[in-house]
């Protein structure tokens, strides 16, 4: 499995993302600059976190209109795997590969803290190896992570089992006090219609080694590799 | 041509910034304020455009970049042809 990480001006979690596959899977990561139009044969494309283009206009809006994103869209339409983390999730919503939008946190503050996520479906390459109901600990670090979609989109996401992760309390229960940014229906991550694109606000790549306080994030990458090898 | 393009949140989309601004106004003694919705505008100058073409062109700016149709509406206003 070939892994590539896209780098925009203002990406700042790119190094964590670049180290992710080597450390978890022992696979190399390619780095792709936003001006490139080829993904160099990547099977899995990671859009990293950060503040691409200074969040000008809207978070992810400028990155969404770069040349490399045309290649990412084509890759996703062919069924290729894409993970967008944090700003990467915002970019995926801006290009329309995922529905909805990420609004300013309900608190109006930048939030950086550990959260507990509940895996809501095993029906995707990213979560097949994790399993529905499993709890994962990893950090969030964002100002605009408040997931929003209109009522029709939300009910479609639920009907099609496309909510990947929700924010929950330590026991795995839904609780507004543990939905840090005010996301609609406590949604932390969603899947595309084809289930090959995952967007999530929390940072699995920052929680993939015990030294970092949690290695739960590694399971997403391990799941992807497992699914890729079975395919 | 000179134009002003307004971009604002759709009704029903929460606006935590607008709410914070409303609270600040009320704190300052403007107790009559019941709602604030925050938006933005873009002042745009362009090469001359064919008469009748301007508004459609401006709306295209919004659809392609300036507004996110998931959460925002827009209004275009030609100031000088």
XYZ file of C-alpha atoms in Angstrom:
312
model
C 0.000 0.000 0.000
C 1.426 3.347 -1.039
C 0.739 6.274 1.253
C 0.953 9.948 0.308
C 0.505 13.057 2.431
C -0.548 16.281 0.729
C 1.122 19.457 1.911
C -0.447 22.902 1.484
C 0.885 26.277 2.519
C -0.090 26.390 6.169
C -0.355 22.655 6.794
C 1.174 22.181 10.224
C 0.375 18.590 11.091
C 2.027 17.332 7.919
C 5.096 15.998 9.743
C 2.957 13.975 12.148
C 1.019 12.630 9.181
C 4.198 11.829 7.244
C 5.543 9.835 10.206
C 2.254 8.007 10.698
C 2.555 5.204 8.125
C 6.293 4.594 8.688
C 5.911 4.247 12.448
C 2.648 2.338 12.551
C 2.920 0.183 9.455
C 6.579 0.360 8.473
C 5.536 1.825 5.108
C 7.055 4.905 3.489
C 5.033 8.116 2.993
C 5.360 10.270 -0.076
C 4.901 14.006 0.334
C 2.885 15.735 -2.377
C 3.003 19.498 -2.828
C -0.261 21.321 -3.515
C 0.835 22.325 -7.027
C 1.261 18.743 -8.170
C -1.354 17.098 -10.350
C -0.319 13.467 -9.834
C -0.556 11.409 -6.674
C 2.425 9.240 -7.679
C 0.518 6.000 -7.472
C -0.722 6.522 -3.922
C -3.367 4.097 -2.659
C -4.071 6.068 0.504
C -3.986 9.873 0.471
C -3.813 11.728 3.787
C -4.876 15.385 3.983
C -3.215 16.639 7.145
C -4.291 19.143 9.742
C -3.234 22.740 10.045
C -4.378 26.122 8.869
C -3.953 25.925 5.136
C -3.833 29.413 3.617
C -4.436 30.891 7.058
C -8.068 29.749 7.035
C -8.690 32.670 4.648
C -12.300 32.902 3.453
C -13.330 29.696 5.266
C -11.207 26.882 6.724
C -10.160 24.640 3.851
C -11.707 26.850 1.163
C -8.467 27.862 -0.532
C -6.830 24.436 -0.271
C -9.952 22.951 -1.855
C -9.228 24.933 -5.040
C -5.590 23.868 -5.499
C -4.363 21.704 -8.398
C -3.599 18.698 -6.204
C -7.206 18.510 -5.059
C -8.343 17.793 -8.621
C -6.158 14.707 -8.469
C -7.489 13.800 -5.011
C -11.079 14.127 -6.235
C -10.330 11.910 -9.235
C -8.625 9.368 -6.944
C -11.642 9.341 -4.598
C -14.099 8.994 -7.513
C -12.159 5.920 -8.644
C -12.665 4.435 -5.184
C -9.215 5.403 -3.894
C -8.758 5.814 -0.152
C -8.590 9.295 1.397
C -8.346 10.352 5.039
C -8.782 14.019 5.922
C -7.781 14.922 9.452
C -8.868 18.208 11.044
C -8.126 20.816 8.353
C -8.093 17.880 5.934
C -11.715 17.129 6.915
C -12.605 20.786 6.294
C -10.992 20.565 2.842
C -12.942 17.388 1.997
C -16.207 19.146 2.886
C -15.229 22.200 0.846
C -14.577 20.114 -2.280
C -17.799 18.204 -1.771
C -16.257 14.753 -1.302
C -17.999 14.763 2.077
C -21.302 16.458 2.905
C -21.796 19.226 5.457
C -19.444 21.868 6.826
C -17.342 22.584 9.900
C -18.435 25.720 11.727
C -16.766 27.697 14.499
C -16.706 25.766 17.790
C -19.741 26.465 19.890
C -17.391 27.663 22.660
C -15.833 30.171 20.211
C -12.466 29.020 21.553
C -9.699 26.924 20.105
C -10.008 23.516 21.758
C -7.033 21.282 22.429
C -7.804 18.322 24.622
C -8.124 14.578 24.645
C -11.498 13.204 23.605
C -13.112 9.779 23.624
C -14.539 8.616 20.320
C -16.970 5.804 19.759
C -16.565 3.917 16.514
C -20.042 3.883 14.988
C -19.601 1.454 12.110
C -17.325 -1.370 11.094
C -18.457 -0.889 7.516
C -15.456 0.942 6.072
C -11.793 0.236 5.386
C -10.905 2.682 8.173
C -13.015 1.068 10.871
C -13.404 -2.595 9.846
C -10.496 -3.528 12.097
C -11.794 -1.439 14.991
C -15.384 -2.570 15.270
C -18.614 -0.821 16.103
C -18.847 0.413 19.679
C -15.101 0.441 20.374
C -13.838 3.509 22.225
C -10.702 5.340 21.084
C -8.799 8.104 22.853
C -7.055 10.808 20.869
C -6.666 14.599 20.882
C -8.552 17.359 19.138
C -6.961 20.722 18.303
C -9.201 23.042 16.331
C -11.214 26.244 16.276
C -13.702 25.178 13.608
C -14.817 21.624 14.257
C -18.511 22.079 14.848
C -20.003 19.691 12.305
C -23.130 20.947 10.563
C -25.374 19.477 7.907
C -28.985 20.146 7.022
C -31.673 17.778 8.319
C -31.950 15.825 5.065
C -28.197 15.273 4.895
C -28.011 14.197 8.526
C -30.781 11.668 8.149
C -29.130 10.331 5.006
C -25.790 9.966 6.818
C -27.514 8.003 9.547
C -29.624 5.867 7.207
C -26.555 4.973 5.175
C -24.471 4.197 8.282
C -21.930 6.859 7.358
C -21.189 8.331 10.783
C -17.729 6.907 11.535
C -17.092 8.395 14.989
C -19.002 10.278 17.681
C -17.750 12.185 20.708
C -18.757 10.300 23.859
C -17.994 10.208 27.573
C -15.462 7.823 29.112
C -18.078 5.062 29.317
C -19.105 5.497 25.709
C -22.349 7.355 26.369
C -23.599 10.372 24.461
C -23.475 13.468 26.636
C -23.566 17.107 25.503
C -20.819 17.868 28.044
C -18.519 15.539 26.103
C -19.327 16.992 22.695
C -16.597 19.627 22.936
C -17.278 21.718 19.840
C -21.061 21.416 19.647
C -21.092 19.160 16.588
C -24.452 18.133 15.242
C -25.396 14.744 16.704
C -21.912 14.597 18.330
C -20.411 13.733 14.951
C -16.607 13.583 14.948
C -16.059 11.802 11.643
C -18.022 10.761 8.565
C -17.671 8.562 5.500
C -18.350 9.248 1.853
C -21.127 7.482 0.005
C -18.584 5.004 -1.377
C -17.112 4.552 2.131
C -13.596 5.158 0.762
C -13.239 8.720 2.091
C -13.043 9.453 5.830
C -13.045 12.918 7.360
C -12.515 13.422 11.081
C -11.670 16.338 13.355
C -9.680 14.385 16.007
C -6.045 13.538 15.329
C -5.317 9.793 15.148
C -1.789 10.493 13.886
C -1.020 12.254 17.173
C -2.156 9.245 19.184
C -0.431 6.343 17.494
C 2.377 5.566 19.954
C 2.106 4.803 23.679
C 4.678 7.516 24.309
C 2.113 10.066 23.064
C -0.443 9.026 25.683
C -2.549 6.820 23.424
C -1.884 4.498 20.532
C -5.545 4.126 19.572
C -5.066 6.217 16.427
C -2.806 3.524 14.990
C -5.817 1.241 14.675
C -7.294 3.340 11.879
C -4.177 2.913 9.778
C -3.906 -0.780 10.663
C -7.526 -1.212 9.646
C -6.875 0.455 6.300
C -3.906 -1.809 5.608
C -5.907 -4.894 6.563
C -8.741 -3.920 4.233
C -6.308 -3.043 1.470
C -4.593 -6.432 1.693
C -7.922 -8.281 1.674
C -9.140 -6.330 -1.349
C -17.579 47.341 -12.863
C -17.731 47.782 -9.114
C -19.810 45.463 -7.013
C -20.439 44.437 -3.456
C -21.111 40.807 -2.626
C -22.710 39.928 0.683
C -22.255 36.438 2.123
C -24.201 35.441 5.210
C -25.201 32.291 7.089
C -28.425 30.590 6.099
C -31.324 30.737 8.455
C -31.131 27.833 10.854
C -27.330 27.655 10.829
C -26.065 28.464 14.308
C -23.903 31.576 14.475
C -21.941 31.421 17.730
C -19.978 34.553 16.777
C -23.133 36.551 16.166
C -24.486 35.330 19.476
C -21.324 36.428 21.309
C -21.556 39.852 19.647
C -25.197 40.126 20.687
C -24.282 39.275 24.281
C -21.530 41.906 24.226
C -23.942 44.567 22.942
C -26.439 43.694 25.656
C -23.676 43.818 28.258
C -22.846 47.332 27.036
C -26.378 48.403 27.882
C -28.052 47.864 24.511
C -30.700 45.671 26.060
C -33.012 46.008 23.076
C -30.772 43.790 20.900
C -32.532 40.488 20.298
C -30.403 38.900 17.593
C -27.151 39.456 15.715
C -26.123 37.453 12.670
C -22.591 38.027 11.458
C -21.719 37.957 7.767
C -19.132 39.366 5.399
C -18.928 41.368 2.223
C -16.509 41.553 -0.687
C -15.925 44.733 -2.674
C -15.000 43.657 -6.166
C -13.706 45.649 -9.123
C -13.594 44.027 -12.543
C -12.850 44.773 -16.175
C -15.922 46.071 -17.975
C -18.567 43.394 -18.440
C -21.336 43.208 -21.007
C -24.532 44.838 -19.743
C -26.837 42.239 -18.262
C -23.971 39.829 -17.702
C -22.635 41.279 -14.467
C -25.007 39.800 -11.941
C -24.831 36.294 -13.343
C -21.053 36.578 -13.331
C -21.000 37.742 -9.701
C -23.269 34.897 -8.672
C -20.816 32.523 -10.302
C -18.035 33.947 -8.079
C -20.203 33.039 -5.106
C -21.045 29.551 -6.308
C -17.451 28.693 -7.180
C -15.659 30.246 -4.223
C -17.036 33.072 -2.125
C -19.927 31.230 -0.475
C -20.265 27.695 0.846
C -23.769 26.700 -0.287
C -24.056 24.202 2.563
C -24.167 26.970 5.154
C -24.253 30.327 3.373
C -26.457 32.456 1.159
C -25.314 35.473 -0.847
C -26.570 38.649 -2.427
C -24.855 40.578 -5.211
C -25.107 44.279 -5.764
C -23.676 46.122 -8.777
C -22.491 49.552 -7.579
C -21.065 50.964 -10.816
C -21.518 49.356 -14.214
